[in-house]
JSON list of C-alpha atoms in Angstrom, two decimals:
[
{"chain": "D", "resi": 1, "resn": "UNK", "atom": "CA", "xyz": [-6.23, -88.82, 132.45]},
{"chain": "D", "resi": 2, "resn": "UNK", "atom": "CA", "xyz": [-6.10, -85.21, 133.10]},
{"chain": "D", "resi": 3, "resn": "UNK", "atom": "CA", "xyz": [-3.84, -83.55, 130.94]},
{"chain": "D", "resi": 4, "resn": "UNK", "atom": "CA", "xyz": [-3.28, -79.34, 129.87]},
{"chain": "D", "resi": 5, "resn": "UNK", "atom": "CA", "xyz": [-0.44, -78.80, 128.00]},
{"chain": "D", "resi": 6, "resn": "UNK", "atom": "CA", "xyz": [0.46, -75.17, 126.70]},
{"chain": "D", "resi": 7, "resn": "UNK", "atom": "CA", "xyz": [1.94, -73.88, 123.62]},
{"chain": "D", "resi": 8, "resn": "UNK", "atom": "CA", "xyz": [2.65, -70.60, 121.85]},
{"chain": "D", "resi": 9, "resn": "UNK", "atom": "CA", "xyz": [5.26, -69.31, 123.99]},
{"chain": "D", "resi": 10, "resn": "UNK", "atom": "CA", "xyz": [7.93, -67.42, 122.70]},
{"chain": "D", "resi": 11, "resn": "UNK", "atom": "CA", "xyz": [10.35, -63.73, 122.46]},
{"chain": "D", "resi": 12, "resn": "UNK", "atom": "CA", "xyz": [8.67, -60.76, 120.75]},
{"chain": "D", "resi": 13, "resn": "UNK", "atom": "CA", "xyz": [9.35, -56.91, 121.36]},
{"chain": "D", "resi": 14, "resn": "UNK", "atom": "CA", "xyz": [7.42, -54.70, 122.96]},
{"chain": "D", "resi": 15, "resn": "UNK", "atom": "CA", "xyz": [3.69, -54.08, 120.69]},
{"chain": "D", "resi": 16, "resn": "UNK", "atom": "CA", "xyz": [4.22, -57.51, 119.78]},
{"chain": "D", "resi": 17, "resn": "UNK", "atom": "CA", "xyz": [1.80, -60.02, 120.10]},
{"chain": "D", "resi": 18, "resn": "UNK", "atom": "CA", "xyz": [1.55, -63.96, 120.73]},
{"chain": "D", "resi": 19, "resn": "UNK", "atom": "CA", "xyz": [-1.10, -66.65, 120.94]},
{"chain": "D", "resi": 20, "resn": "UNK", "atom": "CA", "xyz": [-0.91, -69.67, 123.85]},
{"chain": "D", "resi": 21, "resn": "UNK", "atom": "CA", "xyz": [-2.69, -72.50, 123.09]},
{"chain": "D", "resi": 22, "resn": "UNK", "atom": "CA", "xyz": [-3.82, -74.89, 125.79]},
{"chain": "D", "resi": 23, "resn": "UNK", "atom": "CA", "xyz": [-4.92, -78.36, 125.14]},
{"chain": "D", "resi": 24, "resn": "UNK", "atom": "CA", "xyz": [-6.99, -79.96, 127.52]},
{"chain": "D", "resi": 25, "resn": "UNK", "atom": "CA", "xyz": [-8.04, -83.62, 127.54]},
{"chain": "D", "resi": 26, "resn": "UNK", "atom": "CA", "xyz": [-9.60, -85.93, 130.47]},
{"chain": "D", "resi": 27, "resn": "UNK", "atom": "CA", "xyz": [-12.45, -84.04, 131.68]},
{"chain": "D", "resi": 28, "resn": "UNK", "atom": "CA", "xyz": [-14.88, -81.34, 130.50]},
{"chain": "D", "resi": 29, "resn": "UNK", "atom": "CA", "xyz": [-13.91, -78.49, 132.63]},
{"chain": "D", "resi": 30, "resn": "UNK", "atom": "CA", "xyz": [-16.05, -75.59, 134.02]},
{"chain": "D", "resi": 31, "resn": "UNK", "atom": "CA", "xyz": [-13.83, -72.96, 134.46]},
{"chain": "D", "resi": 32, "resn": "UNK", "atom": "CA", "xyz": [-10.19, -72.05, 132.66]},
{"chain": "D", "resi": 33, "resn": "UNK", "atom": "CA", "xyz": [-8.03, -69.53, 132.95]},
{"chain": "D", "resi": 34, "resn": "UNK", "atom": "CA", "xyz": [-4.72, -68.19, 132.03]},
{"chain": "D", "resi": 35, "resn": "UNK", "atom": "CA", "xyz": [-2.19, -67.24, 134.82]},
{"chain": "D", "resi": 36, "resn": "UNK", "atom": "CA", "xyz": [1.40, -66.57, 135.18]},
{"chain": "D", "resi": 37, "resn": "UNK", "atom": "CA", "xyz": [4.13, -66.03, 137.51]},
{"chain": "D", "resi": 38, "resn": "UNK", "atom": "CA", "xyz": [7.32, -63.67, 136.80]},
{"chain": "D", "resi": 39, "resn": "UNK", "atom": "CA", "xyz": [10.70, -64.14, 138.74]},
{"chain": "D", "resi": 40, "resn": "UNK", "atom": "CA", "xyz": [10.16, -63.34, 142.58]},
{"chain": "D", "resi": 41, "resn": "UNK", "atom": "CA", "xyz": [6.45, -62.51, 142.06]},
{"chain": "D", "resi": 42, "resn": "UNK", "atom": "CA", "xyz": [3.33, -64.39, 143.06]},
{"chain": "D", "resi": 43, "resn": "UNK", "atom": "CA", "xyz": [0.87, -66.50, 140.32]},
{"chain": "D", "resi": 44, "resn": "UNK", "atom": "CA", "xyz": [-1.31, -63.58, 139.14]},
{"chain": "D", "resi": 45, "resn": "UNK", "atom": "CA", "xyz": [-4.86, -64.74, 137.22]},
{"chain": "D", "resi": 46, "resn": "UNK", "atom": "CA", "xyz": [-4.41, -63.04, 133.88]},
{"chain": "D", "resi": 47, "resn": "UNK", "atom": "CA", "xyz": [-8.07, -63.69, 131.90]},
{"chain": "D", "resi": 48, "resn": "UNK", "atom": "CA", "xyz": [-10.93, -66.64, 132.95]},
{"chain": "D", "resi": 49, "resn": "UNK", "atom": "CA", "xyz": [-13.41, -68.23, 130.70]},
{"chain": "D", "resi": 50, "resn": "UNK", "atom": "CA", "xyz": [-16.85, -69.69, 132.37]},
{"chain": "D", "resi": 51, "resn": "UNK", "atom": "CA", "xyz": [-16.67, -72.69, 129.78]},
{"chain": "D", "resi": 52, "resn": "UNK", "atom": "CA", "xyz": [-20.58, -73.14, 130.21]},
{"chain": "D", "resi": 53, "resn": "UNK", "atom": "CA", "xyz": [-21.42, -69.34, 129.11]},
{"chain": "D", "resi": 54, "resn": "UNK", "atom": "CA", "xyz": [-18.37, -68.23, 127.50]},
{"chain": "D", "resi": 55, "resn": "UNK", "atom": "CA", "xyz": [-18.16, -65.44, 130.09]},
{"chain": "D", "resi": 56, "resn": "UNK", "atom": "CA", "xyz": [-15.11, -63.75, 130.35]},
{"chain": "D", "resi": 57, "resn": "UNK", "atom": "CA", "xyz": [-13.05, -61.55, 132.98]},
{"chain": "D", "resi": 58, "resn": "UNK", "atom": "CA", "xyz": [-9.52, -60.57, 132.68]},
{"chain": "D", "resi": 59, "resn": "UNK", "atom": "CA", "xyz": [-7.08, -58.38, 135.15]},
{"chain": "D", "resi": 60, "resn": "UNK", "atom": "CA", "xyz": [-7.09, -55.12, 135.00]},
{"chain": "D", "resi": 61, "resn": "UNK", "atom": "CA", "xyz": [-3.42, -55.08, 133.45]},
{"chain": "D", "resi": 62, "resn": "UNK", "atom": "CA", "xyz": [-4.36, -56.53, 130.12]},
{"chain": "D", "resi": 63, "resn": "UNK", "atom": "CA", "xyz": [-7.98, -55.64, 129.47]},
{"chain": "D", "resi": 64, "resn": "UNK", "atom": "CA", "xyz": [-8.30, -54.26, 125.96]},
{"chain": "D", "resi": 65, "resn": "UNK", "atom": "CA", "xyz": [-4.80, -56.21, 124.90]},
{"chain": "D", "resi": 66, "resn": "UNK", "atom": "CA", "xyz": [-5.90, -59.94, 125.91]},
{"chain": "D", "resi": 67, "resn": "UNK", "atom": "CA", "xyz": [-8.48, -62.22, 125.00]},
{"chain": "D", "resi": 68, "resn": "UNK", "atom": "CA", "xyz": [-9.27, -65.52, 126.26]},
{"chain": "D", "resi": 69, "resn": "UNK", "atom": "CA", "xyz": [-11.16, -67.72, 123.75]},
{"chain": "D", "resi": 70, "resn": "UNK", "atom": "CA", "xyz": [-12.25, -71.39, 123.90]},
{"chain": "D", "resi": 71, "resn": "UNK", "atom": "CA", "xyz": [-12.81, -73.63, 121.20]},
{"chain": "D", "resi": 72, "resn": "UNK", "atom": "CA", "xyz": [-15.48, -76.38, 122.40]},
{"chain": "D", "resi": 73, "resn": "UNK", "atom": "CA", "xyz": [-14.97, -79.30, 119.61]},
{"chain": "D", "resi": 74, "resn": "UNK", "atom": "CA", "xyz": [-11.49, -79.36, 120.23]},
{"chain": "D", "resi": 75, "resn": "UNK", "atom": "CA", "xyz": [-11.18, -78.33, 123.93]},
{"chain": "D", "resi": 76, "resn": "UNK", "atom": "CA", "xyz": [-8.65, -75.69, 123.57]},
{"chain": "D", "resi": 77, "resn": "UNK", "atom": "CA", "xyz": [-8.01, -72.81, 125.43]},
{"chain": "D", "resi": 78, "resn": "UNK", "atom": "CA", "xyz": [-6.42, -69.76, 123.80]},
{"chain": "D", "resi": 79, "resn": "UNK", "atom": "CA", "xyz": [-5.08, -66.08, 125.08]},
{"chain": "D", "resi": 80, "resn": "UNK", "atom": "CA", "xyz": [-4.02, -63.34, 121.95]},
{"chain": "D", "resi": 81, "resn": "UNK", "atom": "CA", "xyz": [-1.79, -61.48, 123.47]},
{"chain": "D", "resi": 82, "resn": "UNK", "atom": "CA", "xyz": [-1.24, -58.08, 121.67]},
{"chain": "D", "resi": 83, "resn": "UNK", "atom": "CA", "xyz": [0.71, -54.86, 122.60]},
{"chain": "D", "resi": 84, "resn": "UNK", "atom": "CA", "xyz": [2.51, -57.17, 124.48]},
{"chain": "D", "resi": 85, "resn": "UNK", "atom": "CA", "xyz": [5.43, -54.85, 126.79]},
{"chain": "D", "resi": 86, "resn": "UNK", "atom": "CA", "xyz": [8.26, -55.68, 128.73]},
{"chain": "D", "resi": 87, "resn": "UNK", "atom": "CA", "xyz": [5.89, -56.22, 132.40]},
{"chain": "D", "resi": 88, "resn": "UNK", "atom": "CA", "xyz": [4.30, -58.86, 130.59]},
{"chain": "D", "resi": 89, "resn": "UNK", "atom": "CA", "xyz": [7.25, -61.57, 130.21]},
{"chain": "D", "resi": 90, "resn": "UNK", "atom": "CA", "xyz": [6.49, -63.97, 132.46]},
{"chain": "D", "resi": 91, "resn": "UNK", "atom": "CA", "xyz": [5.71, -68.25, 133.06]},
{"chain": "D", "resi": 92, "resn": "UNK", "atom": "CA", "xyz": [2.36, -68.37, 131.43]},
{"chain": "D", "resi": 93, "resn": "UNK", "atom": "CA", "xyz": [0.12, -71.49, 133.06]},
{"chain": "D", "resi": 94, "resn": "UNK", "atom": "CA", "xyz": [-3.17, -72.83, 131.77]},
{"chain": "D", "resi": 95, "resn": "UNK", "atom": "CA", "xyz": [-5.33, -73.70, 134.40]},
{"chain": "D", "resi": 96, "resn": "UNK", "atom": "CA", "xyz": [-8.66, -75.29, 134.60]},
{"chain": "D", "resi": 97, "resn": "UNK", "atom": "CA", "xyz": [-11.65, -76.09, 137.16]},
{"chain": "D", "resi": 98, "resn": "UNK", "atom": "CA", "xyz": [-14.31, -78.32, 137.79]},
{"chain": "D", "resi": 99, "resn": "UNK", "atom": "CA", "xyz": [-16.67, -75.88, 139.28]},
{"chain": "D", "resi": 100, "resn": "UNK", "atom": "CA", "xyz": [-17.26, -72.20, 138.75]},
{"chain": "D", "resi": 101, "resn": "UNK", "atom": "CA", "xyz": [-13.99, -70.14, 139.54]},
{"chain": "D", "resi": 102, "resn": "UNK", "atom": "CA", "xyz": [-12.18, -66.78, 139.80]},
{"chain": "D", "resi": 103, "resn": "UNK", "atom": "CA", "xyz": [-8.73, -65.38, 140.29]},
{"chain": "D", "resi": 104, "resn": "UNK", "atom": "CA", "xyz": [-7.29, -67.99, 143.06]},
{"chain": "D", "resi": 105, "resn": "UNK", "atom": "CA", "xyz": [-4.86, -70.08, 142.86]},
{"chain": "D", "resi": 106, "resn": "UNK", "atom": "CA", "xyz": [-6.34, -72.76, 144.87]},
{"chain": "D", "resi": 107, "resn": "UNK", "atom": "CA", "xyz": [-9.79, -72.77, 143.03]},
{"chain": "D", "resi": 108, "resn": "UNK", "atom": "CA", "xyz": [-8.12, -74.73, 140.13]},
{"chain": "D", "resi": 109, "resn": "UNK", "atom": "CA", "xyz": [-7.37, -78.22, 140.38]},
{"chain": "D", "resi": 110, "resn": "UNK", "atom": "CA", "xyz": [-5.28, -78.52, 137.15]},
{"chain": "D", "resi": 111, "resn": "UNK", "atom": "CA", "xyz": [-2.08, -77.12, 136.07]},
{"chain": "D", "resi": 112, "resn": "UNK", "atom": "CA", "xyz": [0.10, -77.27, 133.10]},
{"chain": "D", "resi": 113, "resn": "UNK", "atom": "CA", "xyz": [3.79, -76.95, 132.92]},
{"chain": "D", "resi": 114, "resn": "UNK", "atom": "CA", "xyz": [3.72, -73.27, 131.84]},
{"chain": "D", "resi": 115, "resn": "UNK", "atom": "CA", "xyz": [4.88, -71.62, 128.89]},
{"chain": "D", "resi": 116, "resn": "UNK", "atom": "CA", "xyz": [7.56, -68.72, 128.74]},
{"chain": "D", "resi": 117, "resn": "UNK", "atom": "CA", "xyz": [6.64, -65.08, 127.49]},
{"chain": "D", "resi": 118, "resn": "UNK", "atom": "CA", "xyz": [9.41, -62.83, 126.99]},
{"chain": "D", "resi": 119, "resn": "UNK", "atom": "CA", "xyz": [9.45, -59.34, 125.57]},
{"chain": "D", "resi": 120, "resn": "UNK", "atom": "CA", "xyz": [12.13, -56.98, 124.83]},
{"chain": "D", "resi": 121, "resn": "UNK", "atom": "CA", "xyz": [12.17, -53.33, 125.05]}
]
């Protein structure tokens, strides 16, 4: 069974930093990624991993502050979040895909439930 379930979530103030964790079980996944979704905003893609490579891309709003790392023997995704501001609190959602992916929503065919970022001023 295809399961990702997220962790790591929490309230920090701004320069503050957090680590998700995403477990993944039921499948061996070529591409994950981090997204998340803020009140009355769209899913943005935050960072990707290409799972076969370990090639990495992230959006332009948290380059140099995130970084998406994979651990193979366990199959577990992470994000470090540092210098975390107030723009960043948010639903964070692992995501994962079968085949090679990007930034779109509708390349991934898993979900998790999210997990909530907030940070303070």
């Amino acid at each position: 069974q295809v399961q990702l379930v997220e962790s790591g979530g929490g309230s920090v103030q701004a320069g503050g930093s957090l680590r998700l964790s995403c477990a993944a079980s039921g499948y061996t996944y070529s591409t994950m990624a981090w997204f998340r979704q803020a009140p009355g905003k769209e899913r943005e893609g935050v960072a990707r991993i290409y799972t076969r490579d370990g090639s990495t891309s992230y959006a332009d709003s948290v380059k140099g502050r995130f970084t998406i790392s994979q651990d193979r023997a366990t199959n577990t995704l992470y994000l470090l979040m540092n210098n975390l501001k107030p723009e960043d609190t948010a639903m964070y959602y692992c995501a994962a895909a079968t085949v090679w992916a990007w930034f779109g929503t509708y390349e991934y065919n898993y979900w998790g439930q999210g997990t909530q970022v907030t940070v303070s001023s």
